[in-house]
């Protein structure tokens, strides 16, 4: 399935969360990751994230679409690059 | 259709962009808006945004899904509130 994952986490945890998500999805912008992922891998990713996140402060939104053919993406302005994020 | 809109814009333009998007969509998190919107209204929204954004610096991602039945959303941790954003 295709997944869009957005997060809003405390500053202390941002890098850890990004590094973790990079293993499973593609970074697109600021606090947004996306990509094709299996159900099993998504569950693994989220269960590992659970140990990093502070549930009292952080939030994570996961949008799941059964197939990428149901979704279209349009980019306006600059397309950000992953290198920029990890400089 | 159902739309997820994420943005990464210069600090000077953040409030203007948020206020604008609030007219058309629902704020969910940090730099993410979502909602049901017609094709016509989305075009109007984006054409107006075009006057606010700096295309050299800012980026806007628009994910369109034909119907909300194709997408499921799961929230982990805190659900953010629009009031928090505009305090």
PDB file of C-alpha atoms in Angstrom:
ATOM      1  CA  UNK A   1       0.000   0.000   0.000  1.00  0.00           C
ATOM      2  CA  UNK A   2       0.934   3.664  -0.284  1.00  0.00           C
ATOM      3  CA  UNK A   3       1.447   5.630   2.913  1.00  0.00           C
ATOM      4  CA  UNK A   4       1.772   9.312   3.765  1.00  0.00           C
ATOM      5  CA  UNK A   5       3.143   9.812   7.243  1.00  0.00           C
ATOM      6  CA  UNK A   6       3.285  13.201   8.938  1.00  0.00           C
ATOM      7  CA  UNK A   7       4.694  13.878  12.380  1.00  0.00           C
ATOM      8  CA  UNK A   8       4.914  16.646  14.927  1.00  0.00           C
ATOM      9  CA  UNK A   9       7.400  15.650  17.616  1.00  0.00           C
ATOM     10  CA  UNK A  10       9.467  17.350  20.284  1.00  0.00           C
ATOM     11  CA  UNK A  11      12.742  18.842  19.037  1.00  0.00           C
ATOM     12  CA  UNK A  12      14.808  16.331  21.005  1.00  0.00           C
ATOM     13  CA  UNK A  13      13.249  13.439  19.130  1.00  0.00           C
ATOM     14  CA  UNK A  14      13.102  14.882  15.588  1.00  0.00           C
ATOM     15  CA  UNK A  15      16.398  13.444  14.337  1.00  0.00           C
ATOM     16  CA  UNK A  16      15.745  10.028  15.821  1.00  0.00           C
ATOM     17  CA  UNK A  17      12.283   9.913  14.245  1.00  0.00           C
ATOM     18  CA  UNK A  18      13.617  11.015  10.835  1.00  0.00           C
ATOM     19  CA  UNK A  19      16.438   8.497  10.856  1.00  0.00           C
ATOM     20  CA  UNK A  20      14.012   5.778  11.761  1.00  0.00           C
ATOM     21  CA  UNK A  21      11.434   6.673   9.095  1.00  0.00           C
ATOM     22  CA  UNK A  22      14.163   6.939   6.442  1.00  0.00           C
ATOM     23  CA  UNK A  23      14.641   3.180   6.781  1.00  0.00           C
ATOM     24  CA  UNK A  24      11.082   2.524   5.639  1.00  0.00           C
ATOM     25  CA  UNK A  25       9.817   5.510   3.641  1.00  0.00           C
ATOM     26  CA  UNK A  26      10.945   8.398   1.458  1.00  0.00           C
ATOM     27  CA  UNK A  27      11.272  11.850   2.945  1.00  0.00           C
ATOM     28  CA  UNK A  28       9.417  14.437   0.892  1.00  0.00           C
ATOM     29  CA  UNK A  29       9.161  17.600   2.941  1.00  0.00           C
ATOM     30  CA  UNK A  30       9.755  18.988   6.406  1.00  0.00           C
ATOM     31  CA  UNK A  31       7.800  16.520   8.543  1.00  0.00           C
ATOM     32  CA  UNK A  32       6.315  14.374   5.789  1.00  0.00           C
ATOM     33  CA  UNK A  33       7.372  10.931   4.585  1.00  0.00           C
ATOM     34  CA  UNK A  34       5.709   8.802   1.938  1.00  0.00           C
ATOM     35  CA  UNK A  35       6.111   5.553   0.087  1.00  0.00           C
ATOM     36  CA  UNK A  36       5.041   2.059  -0.823  1.00  0.00           C
ATOM     37  CA  UNK A  37       5.180  -0.245   2.168  1.00  0.00           C
ATOM     38  CA  UNK A  38       3.741  -3.611   3.128  1.00  0.00           C
ATOM     39  CA  UNK A  39       1.326  -3.969   5.994  1.00  0.00           C
ATOM     40  CA  UNK A  40       3.898  -5.943   7.964  1.00  0.00           C
ATOM     41  CA  UNK A  41       6.692  -3.431   7.487  1.00  0.00           C
ATOM     42  CA  UNK A  42       4.414  -0.552   8.449  1.00  0.00           C
ATOM     43  CA  UNK A  43       3.469  -2.338  11.656  1.00  0.00           C
ATOM     44  CA  UNK A  44       7.152  -2.938  12.412  1.00  0.00           C
ATOM     45  CA  UNK A  45       7.995   0.697  11.677  1.00  0.00           C
ATOM     46  CA  UNK A  46       5.224   1.985  13.950  1.00  0.00           C
ATOM     47  CA  UNK A  47       5.986  -0.414  16.758  1.00  0.00           C
ATOM     48  CA  UNK A  48       9.642   0.701  16.755  1.00  0.00           C
ATOM     49  CA  UNK A  49       8.581   4.352  16.594  1.00  0.00           C
ATOM     50  CA  UNK A  50       6.462   3.751  19.649  1.00  0.00           C
ATOM     51  CA  UNK A  51       9.687   3.469  21.682  1.00  0.00           C
ATOM     52  CA  UNK A  52      10.976   6.809  20.390  1.00  0.00           C
ATOM     53  CA  UNK A  53       7.821   8.930  20.639  1.00  0.00           C
ATOM     54  CA  UNK A  54       6.481  10.630  23.720  1.00  0.00           C
ATOM     55  CA  UNK A  55       2.746   9.998  23.485  1.00  0.00           C
ATOM     56  CA  UNK A  56       1.952  12.944  25.729  1.00  0.00           C
ATOM     57  CA  UNK A  57       3.641  15.433  23.434  1.00  0.00           C
ATOM     58  CA  UNK A  58       4.129  13.955  19.983  1.00  0.00           C
ATOM     59  CA  UNK A  59       1.711  13.198  17.222  1.00  0.00           C
ATOM     60  CA  UNK A  60       1.880  10.984  14.185  1.00  0.00           C
ATOM     61  CA  UNK A  61      -0.645  10.816  11.338  1.00  0.00           C
ATOM     62  CA  UNK A  62      -0.653   7.855   9.018  1.00  0.00           C
ATOM     63  CA  UNK A  63      -2.710   8.037   5.826  1.00  0.00           C
ATOM     64  CA  UNK A  64      -3.007   4.678   4.086  1.00  0.00           C
ATOM     65  CA  UNK A  65      -4.124   4.257   0.492  1.00  0.00           C
ATOM     66  CA  UNK A  66      -4.626   0.730  -0.793  1.00  0.00           C
ATOM     67  CA  UNK A  67      -2.969   1.470  -4.123  1.00  0.00           C
ATOM     68  CA  UNK A  68      -0.927   4.393  -5.499  1.00  0.00           C
ATOM     69  CA  UNK A  69      -3.334   4.500  -8.461  1.00  0.00           C
ATOM     70  CA  UNK A  70      -5.949   6.055  -6.144  1.00  0.00           C
ATOM     71  CA  UNK A  71      -3.717   8.991  -5.308  1.00  0.00           C
ATOM     72  CA  UNK A  72      -2.058  11.740  -7.329  1.00  0.00           C
ATOM     73  CA  UNK A  73       0.612  14.076  -6.045  1.00  0.00           C
ATOM     74  CA  UNK A  74       1.336  17.557  -7.359  1.00  0.00           C
ATOM     75  CA  UNK A  75       4.310  19.585  -6.227  1.00  0.00           C
ATOM     76  CA  UNK A  76       4.262  23.375  -6.358  1.00  0.00           C
ATOM     77  CA  UNK A  77       7.436  25.387  -5.877  1.00  0.00           C
ATOM     78  CA  UNK A  78      10.591  23.720  -4.698  1.00  0.00           C
ATOM     79  CA  UNK A  79      11.011  19.984  -4.465  1.00  0.00           C
ATOM     80  CA  UNK A  80      13.028  19.406  -1.334  1.00  0.00           C
ATOM     81  CA  UNK A  81      15.931  17.060  -1.205  1.00  0.00           C
ATOM     82  CA  UNK A  82      16.709  14.518   1.468  1.00  0.00           C
ATOM     83  CA  UNK A  83      20.329  15.722   1.668  1.00  0.00           C
ATOM     84  CA  UNK A  84      19.091  19.110   2.773  1.00  0.00           C
ATOM     85  CA  UNK A  85      17.388  17.545   5.765  1.00  0.00           C
ATOM     86  CA  UNK A  86      20.411  15.698   7.066  1.00  0.00           C
ATOM     87  CA  UNK A  87      23.027  18.380   6.532  1.00  0.00           C
TER      88      UNK A  87
ATOM     89  CA  UNK B   1     -12.346  14.678  -3.662  1.00  0.00           C
ATOM     90  CA  UNK B   2     -10.206  14.306  -0.554  1.00  0.00           C
ATOM     91  CA  UNK B   3      -6.994  16.307  -0.322  1.00  0.00           C
ATOM     92  CA  UNK B   4      -3.932  16.238   1.925  1.00  0.00           C
ATOM     93  CA  UNK B   5      -1.895  19.392   1.577  1.00  0.00           C
ATOM     94  CA  UNK B   6       1.520  19.811   3.159  1.00  0.00           C
ATOM     95  CA  UNK B   7       3.672  22.924   2.964  1.00  0.00           C
ATOM     96  CA  UNK B   8       7.147  24.112   3.804  1.00  0.00           C
ATOM     97  CA  UNK B   9       7.268  27.876   3.500  1.00  0.00           C
ATOM     98  CA  UNK B  10       9.451  30.727   4.735  1.00  0.00           C
ATOM     99  CA  UNK B  11       8.669  31.895   8.271  1.00  0.00           C
ATOM    100  CA  UNK B  12       7.399  35.258   7.044  1.00  0.00           C
ATOM    101  CA  UNK B  13       4.680  33.578   5.006  1.00  0.00           C
ATOM    102  CA  UNK B  14       3.589  30.826   7.399  1.00  0.00           C
ATOM    103  CA  UNK B  15       0.697  32.711   9.025  1.00  0.00           C
ATOM    104  CA  UNK B  16      -0.636  34.011   5.718  1.00  0.00           C
ATOM    105  CA  UNK B  17      -0.542  30.516   4.208  1.00  0.00           C
ATOM    106  CA  UNK B  18      -2.290  28.991   7.243  1.00  0.00           C
ATOM    107  CA  UNK B  19      -5.016  31.624   7.315  1.00  0.00           C
ATOM    108  CA  UNK B  20      -5.605  31.090   3.626  1.00  0.00           C
ATOM    109  CA  UNK B  21      -5.735  27.290   3.808  1.00  0.00           C
ATOM    110  CA  UNK B  22      -8.074  27.467   6.809  1.00  0.00           C
ATOM    111  CA  UNK B  23     -10.726  28.872   4.488  1.00  0.00           C
ATOM    112  CA  UNK B  24     -10.711  25.719   2.366  1.00  0.00           C
ATOM    113  CA  UNK B  25      -9.386  22.821   4.412  1.00  0.00           C
ATOM    114  CA  UNK B  26      -9.037  21.530   7.963  1.00  0.00           C
ATOM    115  CA  UNK B  27      -5.750  21.932   9.784  1.00  0.00           C
ATOM    116  CA  UNK B  28      -4.570  18.645  11.247  1.00  0.00           C
ATOM    117  CA  UNK B  29      -0.951  19.064  12.286  1.00  0.00           C
ATOM    118  CA  UNK B  30       1.981  21.453  12.026  1.00  0.00           C
ATOM    119  CA  UNK B  31       2.164  22.030   8.289  1.00  0.00           C
ATOM    120  CA  UNK B  32      -0.571  19.655   7.157  1.00  0.00           C
ATOM    121  CA  UNK B  33      -4.121  20.415   6.076  1.00  0.00           C
ATOM    122  CA  UNK B  34      -6.728  17.984   4.800  1.00  0.00           C
ATOM    123  CA  UNK B  35     -10.339  17.819   3.723  1.00  0.00           C
ATOM    124  CA  UNK B  36     -13.048  17.277   1.159  1.00  0.00           C
ATOM    125  CA  UNK B  37     -12.904  19.879  -1.578  1.00  0.00           C
ATOM    126  CA  UNK B  38     -14.262  20.267  -5.090  1.00  0.00           C
ATOM    127  CA  UNK B  39     -11.962  20.512  -8.064  1.00  0.00           C
ATOM    128  CA  UNK B  40     -13.014  24.115  -8.639  1.00  0.00           C
ATOM    129  CA  UNK B  41     -12.413  25.199  -5.054  1.00  0.00           C
ATOM    130  CA  UNK B  42      -9.010  23.522  -4.981  1.00  0.00           C
ATOM    131  CA  UNK B  43      -8.005  25.384  -8.140  1.00  0.00           C
ATOM    132  CA  UNK B  44      -9.189  28.657  -6.589  1.00  0.00           C
ATOM    133  CA  UNK B  45      -7.305  27.907  -3.363  1.00  0.00           C
ATOM    134  CA  UNK B  46      -4.072  27.127  -5.218  1.00  0.00           C
ATOM    135  CA  UNK B  47      -4.300  30.084  -7.553  1.00  0.00           C
ATOM    136  CA  UNK B  48      -4.716  32.431  -4.563  1.00  0.00           C
ATOM    137  CA  UNK B  49      -1.840  30.697  -2.752  1.00  0.00           C
ATOM    138  CA  UNK B  50       0.308  31.337  -5.780  1.00  0.00           C
ATOM    139  CA  UNK B  51       0.293  35.039  -4.877  1.00  0.00           C
ATOM    140  CA  UNK B  52       1.447  34.343  -1.328  1.00  0.00           C
ATOM    141  CA  UNK B  53       4.164  31.751  -1.971  1.00  0.00           C
ATOM    142  CA  UNK B  54       7.719  32.382  -3.021  1.00  0.00           C
ATOM    143  CA  UNK B  55       8.359  29.716  -5.639  1.00  0.00           C
ATOM    144  CA  UNK B  56      12.108  29.939  -5.170  1.00  0.00           C
ATOM    145  CA  UNK B  57      11.925  29.073  -1.487  1.00  0.00           C
ATOM    146  CA  UNK B  58       8.592  27.489  -0.653  1.00  0.00           C
ATOM    147  CA  UNK B  59       7.143  24.117  -1.437  1.00  0.00           C
ATOM    148  CA  UNK B  60       3.632  22.767  -1.454  1.00  0.00           C
ATOM    149  CA  UNK B  61       2.589  19.133  -1.873  1.00  0.00           C
ATOM    150  CA  UNK B  62      -0.965  18.296  -2.805  1.00  0.00           C
ATOM    151  CA  UNK B  63      -2.113  14.667  -2.579  1.00  0.00           C
ATOM    152  CA  UNK B  64      -5.495  14.105  -4.208  1.00  0.00           C
ATOM    153  CA  UNK B  65      -7.642  11.053  -3.608  1.00  0.00           C
ATOM    154  CA  UNK B  66     -10.785  10.677  -5.680  1.00  0.00           C
ATOM    155  CA  UNK B  67     -12.848   9.509  -2.714  1.00  0.00           C
ATOM    156  CA  UNK B  68     -12.264   9.390   1.065  1.00  0.00           C
ATOM    157  CA  UNK B  69     -13.224   5.722   0.946  1.00  0.00           C
ATOM    158  CA  UNK B  70      -9.831   4.986  -0.648  1.00  0.00           C
ATOM    159  CA  UNK B  71      -7.930   6.433   2.290  1.00  0.00           C
ATOM    160  CA  UNK B  72      -7.759   5.665   5.995  1.00  0.00           C
ATOM    161  CA  UNK B  73      -6.167   7.861   8.621  1.00  0.00           C
ATOM    162  CA  UNK B  74      -4.743   6.692  11.921  1.00  0.00           C
ATOM    163  CA  UNK B  75      -3.573   9.080  14.602  1.00  0.00           C
ATOM    164  CA  UNK B  76      -0.898   8.083  17.113  1.00  0.00           C
ATOM    165  CA  UNK B  77      -0.237  10.170  20.185  1.00  0.00           C
ATOM    166  CA  UNK B  78      -1.742  13.620  20.523  1.00  0.00           C
ATOM    167  CA  UNK B  79      -4.424  14.933  18.223  1.00  0.00           C
ATOM    168  CA  UNK B  80      -3.556  18.564  17.685  1.00  0.00           C
ATOM    169  CA  UNK B  81      -6.144  21.286  17.861  1.00  0.00           C
ATOM    170  CA  UNK B  82      -6.565  24.210  15.516  1.00  0.00           C
ATOM    171  CA  UNK B  83      -6.795  26.626  18.489  1.00  0.00           C
ATOM    172  CA  UNK B  84      -3.278  25.667  19.471  1.00  0.00           C
ATOM    173  CA  UNK B  85      -1.991  26.798  16.087  1.00  0.00           C
ATOM    174  CA  UNK B  86      -3.524  30.241  16.174  1.00  0.00           C
ATOM    175  CA  UNK B  87      -2.825  31.148  19.803  1.00  0.00           C
TER     176      UNK B  87
END
